[in-house]
Coordinates of C-alpha atoms and ligand atoms in Angstrom, one line a residue:
M23 CA 50.6 12.9 -178.2
S24 CA 50.9 9.2 -177.8
V25 CA 49.4 7.4 -180.7
K26 CA 49.7 4.1 -178.9
V27 CA 47.5 5.3 -176.0
T28 CA 44.9 6.8 -178.3
S29 CA 44.3 3.5 -180.0
D30 CA 44.6 1.3 -176.9
L31 CA 41.9 3.4 -175.1
W32 CA 40.0 3.8 -178.3
W33 CA 36.7 4.6 -176.6
K34 CA 38.1 7.9 -175.4
N35 CA 38.4 9.2 -178.9
A36 CA 35.4 7.5 -180.5
V37 CA 32.2 9.0 -181.9
V38 CA 29.2 6.8 -181.2
Y39 CA 26.0 6.7 -183.3
C40 CA 23.0 5.1 -181.6
L41 CA 20.1 3.7 -183.7
D42 CA 17.1 1.5 -183.6
V43 CA 17.4 -1.0 -186.4
E44 CA 13.6 -1.1 -186.8
M45 CA 13.5 2.6 -187.6
F46 CA 16.7 3.1 -189.7
Y47 CA 16.2 1.5 -193.2
D48 CA 13.8 -1.1 -194.5
N49 CA 15.4 -3.3 -197.1
D50 CA 12.6 -5.8 -197.8
G51 CA 9.8 -3.3 -197.9
D52 CA 7.6 -4.7 -195.1
G53 CA 7.6 -1.3 -193.3
C54 CA 10.1 -2.4 -190.6
G55 CA 13.7 -1.5 -190.7
D56 CA 16.1 -4.5 -190.8
L57 CA 19.7 -5.6 -190.4
L58 CA 20.1 -5.9 -194.2
G59 CA 18.9 -2.3 -194.6
L60 CA 21.2 -1.1 -192.0
T61 CA 24.1 -2.9 -193.6
E62 CA 23.3 -1.2 -196.9
R63 CA 23.6 2.1 -195.1
V64 CA 26.9 1.5 -193.3
D65 CA 28.7 3.5 -195.9
Y66 CA 26.5 6.5 -194.9
L67 CA 27.7 6.1 -191.3
A68 CA 31.3 5.7 -192.5
G69 CA 31.0 8.8 -194.5
L70 CA 29.6 10.7 -191.6
G71 CA 32.7 9.6 -189.7
V72 CA 31.3 7.8 -186.7
S73 CA 33.5 5.1 -185.3
V74 CA 31.1 3.2 -183.1
L75 CA 27.6 1.9 -183.9
W76 CA 25.4 1.4 -180.9
L77 CA 22.4 -0.9 -181.7
M78 CA 19.3 -0.5 -179.5
P79 CA 17.9 -4.0 -178.6
F80 CA 17.4 -6.2 -181.7
Y81 CA 16.6 -9.4 -179.8
P82 CA 13.3 -11.4 -179.9
S83 CA 10.7 -9.4 -178.0
P84 CA 7.0 -8.9 -177.7
N85 CA 8.0 -5.2 -178.1
R86 CA 6.0 -3.8 -175.2
D87 CA 9.0 -1.6 -174.4
D88 CA 10.4 -1.3 -177.9
G89 CA 12.6 -4.3 -177.5
Y90 CA 13.9 -3.6 -173.9
D91 CA 11.7 -6.5 -173.0
I92 CA 13.6 -9.6 -174.2
T93 CA 12.4 -13.2 -174.6
D94 CA 15.7 -14.6 -175.9
F95 CA 19.1 -13.1 -175.2
Y96 CA 20.8 -15.3 -177.7
A97 CA 18.9 -14.5 -180.9
V98 CA 17.9 -11.8 -183.3
D99 CA 14.3 -10.6 -183.6
P100 CA 13.0 -12.3 -186.8
A101 CA 11.4 -9.1 -187.9
L102 CA 14.9 -7.5 -188.1
G103 CA 16.7 -10.4 -189.8
T104 CA 18.8 -13.4 -188.8
L105 CA 22.0 -14.1 -186.9
G106 CA 23.6 -14.4 -190.3
D107 CA 22.4 -10.9 -191.2
F108 CA 23.9 -9.7 -188.0
T109 CA 27.3 -11.2 -188.9
E110 CA 27.2 -9.5 -192.3
L111 CA 26.5 -6.2 -190.5
V112 CA 29.3 -6.5 -188.0
R113 CA 31.7 -7.6 -190.8
T114 CA 30.7 -4.7 -193.0
C115 CA 31.1 -2.3 -190.2
R116 CA 34.6 -3.7 -189.3
D117 CA 35.6 -3.3 -193.0
R118 CA 34.7 0.4 -192.7
G119 CA 36.5 0.9 -189.4
I120 CA 33.3 1.0 -187.3
R121 CA 33.0 -1.0 -184.1
V122 CA 29.5 -2.3 -183.1
I123 CA 28.2 -2.3 -179.5
A124 CA 24.7 -3.2 -178.4
D125 CA 22.2 -2.7 -175.7
F126 CA 22.7 -5.2 -172.9
V127 CA 19.4 -5.4 -171.0
M128 CA 19.7 -7.9 -168.2
N129 CA 18.1 -6.0 -165.3
H130 CA 15.0 -7.8 -166.3
T131 CA 13.5 -10.1 -169.0
S132 CA 10.1 -9.9 -170.7
I133 CA 7.4 -11.6 -168.8
E134 CA 7.2 -13.9 -171.8
H135 CA 10.7 -15.1 -171.4
P136 CA 10.8 -18.9 -170.9
W137 CA 12.8 -18.4 -167.7
F138 CA 9.9 -16.4 -166.2
Q139 CA 7.3 -18.8 -167.5
A140 CA 9.2 -21.6 -165.8
A141 CA 9.8 -19.6 -162.6
R142 CA 6.1 -18.8 -162.1
S143 CA 4.9 -22.3 -162.8
S144 CA 6.6 -24.0 -159.8
P145 CA 8.5 -23.0 -156.7
D146 CA 10.7 -26.0 -157.5
S147 CA 11.7 -24.7 -160.9
P148 CA 15.4 -24.1 -161.3
Y149 CA 14.4 -20.7 -162.7
R150 CA 12.2 -19.7 -159.7
D151 CA 15.2 -18.0 -158.1
F152 CA 16.1 -16.2 -161.3
Y153 CA 13.6 -13.6 -160.2
V154 CA 12.8 -11.7 -157.0
W155 CA 9.7 -13.0 -155.2
V156 CA 8.1 -12.1 -151.9
D157 CA 4.9 -13.2 -150.1
E158 CA 4.0 -9.7 -148.8
R159 CA 4.1 -6.6 -150.9
P160 CA 6.9 -4.4 -149.5
P161 CA 6.1 -0.8 -148.8
E162 CA 6.7 1.5 -151.8
K163 CA 9.5 4.0 -151.5
P164 CA 8.9 7.5 -153.0
G165 CA 10.7 7.9 -156.4
D166 CA 10.9 4.2 -157.0
L167 CA 8.6 4.2 -160.0
V168 CA 10.4 4.7 -163.3
F169 CA 7.2 4.9 -165.3
P170 CA 4.7 6.5 -163.0
D171 CA 2.2 6.9 -165.9
A172 CA 1.9 3.2 -166.2
E173 CA 2.7 1.6 -162.9
T174 CA 1.7 2.2 -159.3
S175 CA 4.0 -0.3 -157.7
N176 CA 7.3 -2.1 -158.2
W177 CA 5.7 -5.3 -157.1
T178 CA 3.0 -7.3 -158.9
F179 CA 1.2 -10.4 -157.7
D180 CA 1.4 -13.3 -160.0
R181 CA -1.5 -15.7 -159.4
K182 CA 0.2 -18.7 -160.9
A183 CA 3.2 -18.2 -158.6
G184 CA 1.1 -17.1 -155.6
Q185 CA 3.8 -14.5 -154.9
Y186 CA 4.7 -10.9 -155.8
Y187 CA 7.6 -10.3 -158.2
Q188 CA 9.8 -7.3 -158.4
H189 CA 9.9 -5.0 -161.4
R190 CA 11.7 -1.7 -161.4
F191 CA 10.2 -0.9 -164.8
Y192 CA 6.9 -2.1 -166.3
K193 CA 5.1 -5.1 -164.7
H194 CA 5.8 -7.0 -167.9
Q195 CA 9.5 -6.7 -167.2
P196 CA 10.2 -8.9 -164.1
D197 CA 13.6 -8.1 -162.5
L198 CA 16.3 -10.7 -162.7
N199 CA 17.8 -11.7 -159.3
L200 CA 21.5 -11.0 -159.5
A201 CA 22.0 -12.3 -156.0
N202 CA 21.7 -15.7 -157.6
P203 CA 25.1 -16.8 -158.9
A204 CA 23.4 -18.8 -161.7
V205 CA 21.9 -15.5 -163.0
R206 CA 25.3 -13.8 -162.9
D207 CA 26.7 -16.7 -164.9
E208 CA 24.0 -16.3 -167.5
L209 CA 24.8 -12.6 -167.7
A210 CA 28.4 -13.3 -168.4
Q211 CA 27.5 -16.0 -170.9
V212 CA 25.3 -13.7 -172.8
M213 CA 28.0 -11.1 -173.0
G214 CA 30.5 -13.8 -174.0
F215 CA 28.2 -14.9 -176.8
W216 CA 27.8 -11.5 -178.4
L217 CA 31.5 -10.7 -178.0
Q218 CA 32.1 -13.9 -180.0
Q219 CA 29.6 -12.7 -182.6
G220 CA 31.9 -9.7 -183.1
L221 CA 30.5 -7.0 -180.8
A222 CA 33.1 -4.5 -179.4
G223 CA 31.2 -4.0 -176.2
F224 CA 27.8 -3.1 -174.7
R225 CA 25.7 -0.2 -173.6
V226 CA 24.6 -1.6 -170.3
D227 CA 21.0 -0.8 -169.5
A228 CA 19.8 0.6 -166.1
V229 CA 23.0 -0.3 -164.3
P230 CA 22.1 1.0 -160.8
F231 CA 19.0 -1.2 -160.9
L232 CA 20.9 -4.1 -162.3
I233 CA 23.3 -4.3 -159.4
E234 CA 21.0 -3.0 -156.5
G235 CA 20.6 -5.2 -153.5
A236 CA 22.4 -8.2 -155.1
L237 CA 25.4 -8.6 -152.9
D238 CA 26.9 -6.9 -149.8
D239 CA 29.1 -5.0 -152.3
P240 CA 26.9 -4.6 -155.4
H241 CA 29.8 -3.1 -157.3
Q242 CA 31.6 -6.4 -157.2
I243 CA 29.2 -7.5 -160.0
L244 CA 30.6 -4.8 -162.2
R245 CA 34.2 -5.6 -161.3
D246 CA 33.6 -9.2 -162.1
L247 CA 31.9 -8.4 -165.4
R248 CA 34.6 -6.0 -166.4
A249 CA 37.3 -8.5 -165.7
Y250 CA 35.5 -11.3 -167.5
V251 CA 34.6 -9.1 -170.6
N252 CA 38.2 -7.9 -170.9
R253 CA 39.6 -11.4 -170.5
R254 CA 37.4 -12.5 -173.4
A255 CA 38.1 -9.4 -175.5
G256 CA 40.8 -7.1 -174.2
D257 CA 39.5 -4.0 -175.8
A258 CA 35.8 -4.5 -175.4
V259 CA 34.0 -1.7 -173.7
L260 CA 31.1 -1.2 -171.2
L261 CA 29.1 2.0 -171.6
G262 CA 26.7 2.3 -168.7
E263 CA 23.3 4.0 -168.3
V264 CA 23.8 5.5 -164.8
N265 CA 21.5 8.5 -164.2
L266 CA 22.6 9.4 -160.6
P267 CA 24.2 12.4 -158.9
A268 CA 27.8 12.9 -160.1
E269 CA 29.6 11.5 -157.0
Q270 CA 27.5 8.3 -157.2
V271 CA 28.1 8.0 -160.9
R272 CA 31.9 8.2 -160.3
E273 CA 31.6 5.0 -158.2
F274 CA 30.5 3.1 -161.3
L275 CA 33.8 3.7 -163.0
G276 CA 35.6 1.9 -160.2
D277 CA 39.0 2.6 -158.6
E278 CA 41.7 4.9 -159.8
D279 CA 42.6 2.5 -162.6
G280 CA 39.0 2.2 -163.6
D281 CA 38.0 -1.4 -162.9
E282 CA 34.2 -1.2 -163.4
L283 CA 32.4 0.5 -166.4
H284 CA 34.7 2.0 -169.0
M285 CA 32.2 4.8 -169.7
V286 CA 29.0 6.2 -168.4
L287 CA 26.5 8.4 -170.3
D288 CA 26.6 11.8 -168.7
F289 CA 23.1 12.6 -167.7
I290 CA 24.2 15.3 -165.1
G291 CA 26.1 17.3 -167.7
N292 CA 23.2 16.9 -170.2
Q293 CA 20.6 18.2 -167.8
A294 CA 22.8 21.2 -166.8
F295 CA 23.4 21.8 -170.5
Y296 CA 19.6 22.2 -171.1
L297 CA 19.3 24.5 -168.1
A298 CA 22.1 26.6 -169.5
L299 CA 20.4 26.7 -172.9
A300 CA 17.1 27.6 -171.4
R301 CA 18.6 30.5 -169.4
G302 CA 21.1 31.5 -172.1
S303 CA 23.7 31.4 -169.4
A304 CA 26.8 29.4 -169.1
A305 CA 26.7 29.2 -165.3
P306 CA 24.7 26.0 -164.8
L307 CA 26.9 24.0 -167.1
A308 CA 30.1 25.5 -165.8
D309 CA 29.0 24.6 -162.2
A310 CA 28.1 21.1 -163.1
L311 CA 31.4 20.5 -165.0
R312 CA 33.6 22.2 -162.4
S313 CA 32.1 20.0 -159.6
Y314 CA 32.3 16.8 -161.5
P315 CA 34.6 14.3 -159.8
Q316 CA 37.8 13.3 -161.5
V317 CA 37.3 10.1 -163.6
P318 CA 40.0 7.4 -164.0
P319 CA 42.4 8.2 -166.8
S320 CA 41.2 5.2 -168.8
A321 CA 37.5 6.1 -168.4
S322 CA 35.3 8.4 -170.4
L323 CA 32.0 10.2 -170.2
G324 CA 29.5 9.7 -173.0
R325 CA 28.4 13.2 -174.1
F326 CA 25.0 13.3 -175.7
V327 CA 22.6 16.1 -176.6
R328 CA 19.6 13.8 -177.3
N329 CA 19.1 10.2 -176.4
H330 CA 16.4 7.7 -177.3
D331 CA 14.3 8.1 -174.1
E332 CA 12.5 11.2 -172.7
L333 CA 14.9 14.0 -172.3
T334 CA 15.0 13.6 -168.6
L335 CA 15.5 16.6 -166.3
D336 CA 15.0 14.6 -163.1
K337 CA 18.2 15.8 -161.5
L338 CA 17.3 19.5 -161.7
S339 CA 15.5 21.2 -158.9
E340 CA 11.7 21.7 -159.4
E341 CA 12.2 25.4 -160.2
E342 CA 15.0 24.6 -162.7
R343 CA 13.0 22.0 -164.4
A344 CA 10.1 24.4 -164.6
E345 CA 12.4 26.9 -166.4
V346 CA 13.5 24.3 -168.9
F347 CA 9.9 23.3 -169.5
A348 CA 8.8 26.9 -169.9
R349 CA 11.5 27.6 -172.5
F350 CA 11.5 24.3 -174.4
G351 CA 8.2 22.5 -173.8
P352 CA 5.5 24.6 -172.0
D353 CA 2.7 22.4 -173.2
E354 CA 2.0 19.3 -171.1
S355 CA 1.8 17.2 -174.3
L356 CA 5.5 17.9 -174.8
Q357 CA 6.4 16.6 -171.4
L358 CA 6.6 13.2 -169.9
Y359 CA 6.3 11.7 -166.4
G360 CA 6.6 15.3 -165.0
R361 CA 10.3 15.1 -165.5
G362 CA 11.2 15.1 -169.1
L363 CA 10.6 16.3 -172.7
R364 CA 9.5 14.4 -175.7
R365 CA 11.1 16.8 -178.2
R366 CA 14.3 16.9 -180.2
L367 CA 16.4 20.0 -180.4
P368 CA 15.2 21.4 -183.8
T369 CA 11.7 22.1 -182.6
M370 CA 12.9 23.4 -179.2
F371 CA 14.7 26.1 -181.2
D372 CA 12.0 26.6 -183.8
G373 CA 14.3 25.3 -186.4
D374 CA 17.1 27.8 -185.7
E375 CA 20.0 25.9 -187.2
R376 CA 22.6 28.2 -185.6
A377 CA 21.4 27.0 -182.2
L378 CA 21.6 23.3 -183.2
R379 CA 25.2 23.7 -184.5
M380 CA 26.2 25.6 -181.4
A381 CA 24.7 22.9 -179.1
Y382 CA 26.5 20.1 -180.9
S383 CA 29.7 22.0 -181.3
L384 CA 29.7 22.5 -177.5
A385 CA 28.8 18.9 -176.7
F386 CA 31.6 17.6 -179.0
S387 CA 34.2 20.0 -177.6
L388 CA 33.9 18.8 -174.0
P389 CA 36.3 16.1 -172.8
G390 CA 34.5 12.8 -173.3
T391 CA 33.1 10.6 -176.0
P392 CA 30.3 12.1 -178.2
V393 CA 27.2 10.0 -178.6
L394 CA 24.9 10.9 -181.4
F395 CA 21.3 9.7 -181.8
Y396 CA 20.2 8.8 -185.3
G397 CA 18.6 11.7 -187.3
E398 CA 20.2 14.4 -185.2
E399 CA 22.8 14.9 -188.0
I400 CA 20.0 16.1 -190.4
G401 CA 18.0 18.0 -187.8
M402 CA 15.2 15.5 -187.5
A403 CA 12.4 16.4 -185.2
E404 CA 10.1 14.3 -183.0
N405 CA 6.7 13.0 -184.1
L406 CA 4.3 13.8 -181.3
E407 CA 1.7 11.5 -182.8
I408 CA 3.9 8.6 -181.7
E409 CA 3.1 7.6 -178.1
G410 CA 5.2 8.8 -175.1
R411 CA 9.0 8.4 -175.3
Y412 CA 8.8 6.9 -178.8
A413 CA 8.1 10.3 -180.3
V414 CA 11.8 10.6 -180.9
R415 CA 12.1 7.2 -182.5
A416 CA 10.4 7.9 -185.8
P417 CA 11.7 6.4 -189.1
M418 CA 14.9 7.9 -190.5
Q419 CA 14.3 10.5 -193.2
W420 CA 16.4 9.4 -196.2
A421 CA 14.7 11.3 -199.0
A422 CA 11.9 13.8 -199.8
D423 CA 9.4 10.9 -200.1
G424 CA 10.6 9.5 -196.8
G425 CA 12.9 6.9 -198.4
F426 CA 12.7 4.7 -195.3
T427 CA 10.8 1.9 -197.1
L428 CA 9.3 1.3 -200.5
P429 CA 6.9 3.8 -202.0
G430 CA 3.3 3.1 -200.9
V431 CA 4.4 1.0 -197.9
S432 CA 3.6 2.4 -194.5
S433 CA 6.3 2.2 -191.8
R434 CA 5.7 0.7 -188.4
R435 CA 5.6 4.1 -186.9
P436 CA 4.5 7.2 -188.8
M437 CA 7.2 9.5 -190.2
V438 CA 7.5 13.0 -189.0
S439 CA 5.2 15.3 -190.9
G440 CA 4.9 19.1 -191.4
A441 CA 7.7 21.6 -191.2
F442 CA 10.3 19.0 -190.2
G443 CA 8.9 16.2 -192.4
P444 CA 11.0 14.4 -195.0
E445 CA 10.1 16.9 -197.8
R446 CA 12.1 19.5 -196.0
V447 CA 14.5 17.4 -193.8
N448 CA 16.2 14.5 -195.5
V449 CA 19.6 13.0 -196.2
T450 CA 19.5 13.1 -200.0
D451 CA 18.9 16.8 -200.2
Q452 CA 21.4 17.6 -197.5
R453 CA 24.2 15.5 -199.2
R454 CA 23.9 17.7 -202.2
D455 CA 24.1 21.0 -200.3
A456 CA 27.6 21.8 -199.1
G457 CA 26.2 24.2 -196.5
S458 CA 23.7 21.7 -195.0
L459 CA 23.6 20.5 -191.4
L460 CA 24.6 17.0 -192.5
N461 CA 27.8 18.3 -194.2
W462 CA 28.5 20.4 -191.2
F463 CA 28.2 17.4 -188.9
E464 CA 30.6 15.5 -191.1
R465 CA 33.2 18.3 -190.6
L466 CA 32.5 18.4 -186.9
I467 CA 33.0 14.7 -186.5
R468 CA 36.2 14.8 -188.5
R469 CA 37.5 17.6 -186.4
R470 CA 36.6 15.8 -183.2
R471 CA 38.4 12.7 -184.3
E472 CA 41.4 14.7 -185.2
C473 CA 41.5 16.2 -181.7
P474 CA 42.4 13.4 -179.3
E475 CA 43.2 16.0 -176.7
L476 CA 39.4 16.3 -176.3
G477 CA 39.2 12.7 -175.4
F478 CA 42.3 12.6 -173.1
G479 CA 42.7 16.1 -171.9
A480 CA 41.8 18.0 -168.7
L481 CA 39.0 20.6 -168.7
T482 CA 39.3 24.1 -167.4
V483 CA 36.2 26.3 -167.6
L484 CA 37.2 29.9 -168.5
D485 CA 35.8 33.2 -167.5
V486 CA 35.6 35.4 -170.5
G487 CA 33.5 38.1 -169.0
A488 CA 30.2 37.3 -170.7
E489 CA 27.4 35.4 -168.9
S490 CA 26.0 34.0 -172.1
V491 CA 29.3 32.5 -173.2
F492 CA 30.5 29.1 -172.2
A493 CA 34.3 29.0 -172.7
H494 CA 36.7 26.3 -171.8
R495 CA 40.1 24.9 -172.6
V496 CA 41.3 21.3 -172.7
D497 CA 44.9 20.5 -172.2
W498 CA 46.7 17.3 -173.0
D499 CA 50.5 17.2 -173.0
D500 CA 51.6 20.2 -175.1
A501 CA 48.3 20.4 -177.0
T502 CA 45.6 22.8 -176.0
I503 CA 42.1 23.5 -177.4
V504 CA 40.1 26.5 -176.5
A505 CA 36.4 26.7 -177.3
V506 CA 33.8 29.4 -177.0
H507 CA 30.0 29.0 -177.4
E508 CA 27.3 31.7 -177.2
L509 CA 24.2 30.3 -175.6
S510 CA 21.6 33.1 -175.6
G511 CA 21.3 34.0 -179.3
K512 CA 22.7 37.5 -178.9
P513 CA 25.9 38.9 -180.2
V514 CA 28.6 39.5 -177.6
T515 CA 32.3 40.4 -177.4
V516 CA 34.7 38.3 -175.3
E517 CA 38.3 38.4 -174.3
L518 CA 40.1 35.1 -174.6
P519 CA 43.0 34.5 -172.3
V520 CA 46.0 34.0 -174.5
E521 CA 49.5 33.9 -173.1
D522 CA 52.6 35.5 -174.5
G523 CA 53.9 33.6 -177.5
E524 CA 50.6 31.9 -178.2
A525 CA 48.1 32.3 -181.0
L526 CA 44.7 30.8 -181.5
V527 CA 44.0 29.0 -184.8
D528 CA 40.3 28.6 -185.6
L529 CA 39.7 24.9 -186.3
F530 CA 36.6 25.5 -188.5
G531 CA 37.3 28.8 -190.2
D532 CA 40.2 30.9 -191.3
R533 CA 40.2 33.1 -188.2
S534 CA 43.4 33.2 -186.2
C535 CA 43.8 35.4 -183.2
S536 CA 46.9 36.6 -181.5
L537 CA 47.2 38.8 -178.4
P538 CA 44.8 40.2 -177.3
A539 CA 42.2 37.7 -178.4
T540 CA 39.1 39.9 -178.6
L541 CA 36.4 38.0 -180.3
Q542 CA 33.1 39.2 -181.6
L543 CA 30.7 36.3 -181.2
E544 CA 27.7 36.1 -183.5
P545 CA 24.4 34.9 -181.9
Y546 CA 24.9 31.2 -181.1
G547 CA 28.5 31.6 -182.3
A548 CA 30.7 28.6 -181.8
H549 CA 34.5 28.4 -182.2
W550 CA 37.2 25.8 -181.5
F551 CA 40.8 27.0 -181.5
R552 CA 44.0 25.2 -181.2
V553 CA 46.7 27.1 -179.3
A554 CA 49.7 27.6 -181.5
R555 CA 53.0 27.9 -179.6
S556 CA 56.4 28.5 -181.0
G557 CA 58.2 25.2 -181.5
V558 CA 55.1 23.1 -181.5
R559 CA 53.8 21.7 -184.8
L560 CA 50.0 21.8 -185.3
P561 CA 48.1 19.2 -187.2
P562 CA 46.2 20.6 -190.3
Ligands
GLC610 C1 16.5 2.1 -169.9 C2 16.2 2.4 -171.4 C3 14.8 2.5 -171.6 C4 14.1 1.3 -171.2 C5 14.4 0.9 -169.8 C6 13.9 -0.5 -169.4 O1 16.1 3.1 -169.1 O2 17.0 3.5 -171.7 O3 14.5 2.8 -173.0 O4 12.7 1.4 -171.4 O5 15.8 0.9 -169.5 O6 14.7 -1.4 -170.0

């Protein structure tokens, strides 16, 4: 294993933790989480073992899309703190070995952004051409609406401007015009600013929309950004939101050397994963992973189980989506936009922790970079009282009384209540319980970080003769990891392919197998093995 390579391409062996500052920890007791609160809890994150903190938007915003509608790209939302607080956070994280990345949302601005206000006020404004204007409303294309519950068109007439402006998302989020070089310069400047403030990179929002239609070769925008960002900060990373079919996603990683995004979030694998869980069958996931195009050696796929939006199933066929809905969210109130779910994993599995552990063990064992959404590590559920997608963005459950803010203060959004409320699901109790989900996550993350072959290696899906078992191996140099996961909740016996002179050492238990590797898997059983070969030293 080349230690040099694993630190140079650090993102391939990172564990990312995504959170919303507003919902994480309220230091000043006003009911809203803040940067100082988060800074206080950095040791919690360090203890958990995550190596990258991904901050959801923390910029000034009227908050009509939870901060994804920005009015100033160069500042911090005063409700969350100051730029000084931000510096303290980044510095504290750095001290604990954690890099900080942040959402970069420049497909659009808030309608209240001074650029848009100037743009609409006069055709002669230098900002007019920062946005996309037309005199006649263009015909709508099917599938163009991202939020069909709220919008009926991607174009809205602005009376002041006397023209229609484009918005791929809500009408209060006018799209920036990246065909305008001045806008592209701003984009770069915003990134440059935050790199200078200590960020290690960005989660780039809505990448396909960001670059669409801008140039003859829209990918040139990403090539330019990548080159610029890495000139400014050689090891800064771009993690993109690209929810497209796999072959198209591959294009966003650039040429063979990887000259566009460093990483993309793997929506295709995620959706196949839920279909596999719904069916209790490995096949959908195996098919998706087998057919995934080769990514550049320096690139990585962000593997998540749950993210901050609806759990989208938009790339499944209608029948497949119906299967997942039937298994995990049959009631319409649990679904969103006809394509996604508003739930987190614990309620989908009726609190069966074996299933949660199996799901995360599997996600972390696939080649790629694990991305964890806050609260998942304690088995937090959604709060369906919170509107739409925000159901999964409830306040973090620190203690039996909530612990998110001061006693008696109500948080901006209601905490989860009932069976998954803080009385039963919280950090404080789980820290004290060696067998808790939280302590299990800590061990999982430590193991993942000790297994760089999972970041760098090549995947082979294995056939172990049981439909409900997803088995795979990952090879890198002379290191091999074999993992098996039972998806249906039923016990099963599998035969693992082990070659002469090899033995399998269980990375979580005391089990070791040598030829023939017959393994009794418990319901939702999950195992990672290192292959021991004569003459090769294994890490502990
Ligand atoms: C992305 C974000 C989502 C946001 C949208 C508009 O899809 O994930 O939360 O609402 O972009 O910025």
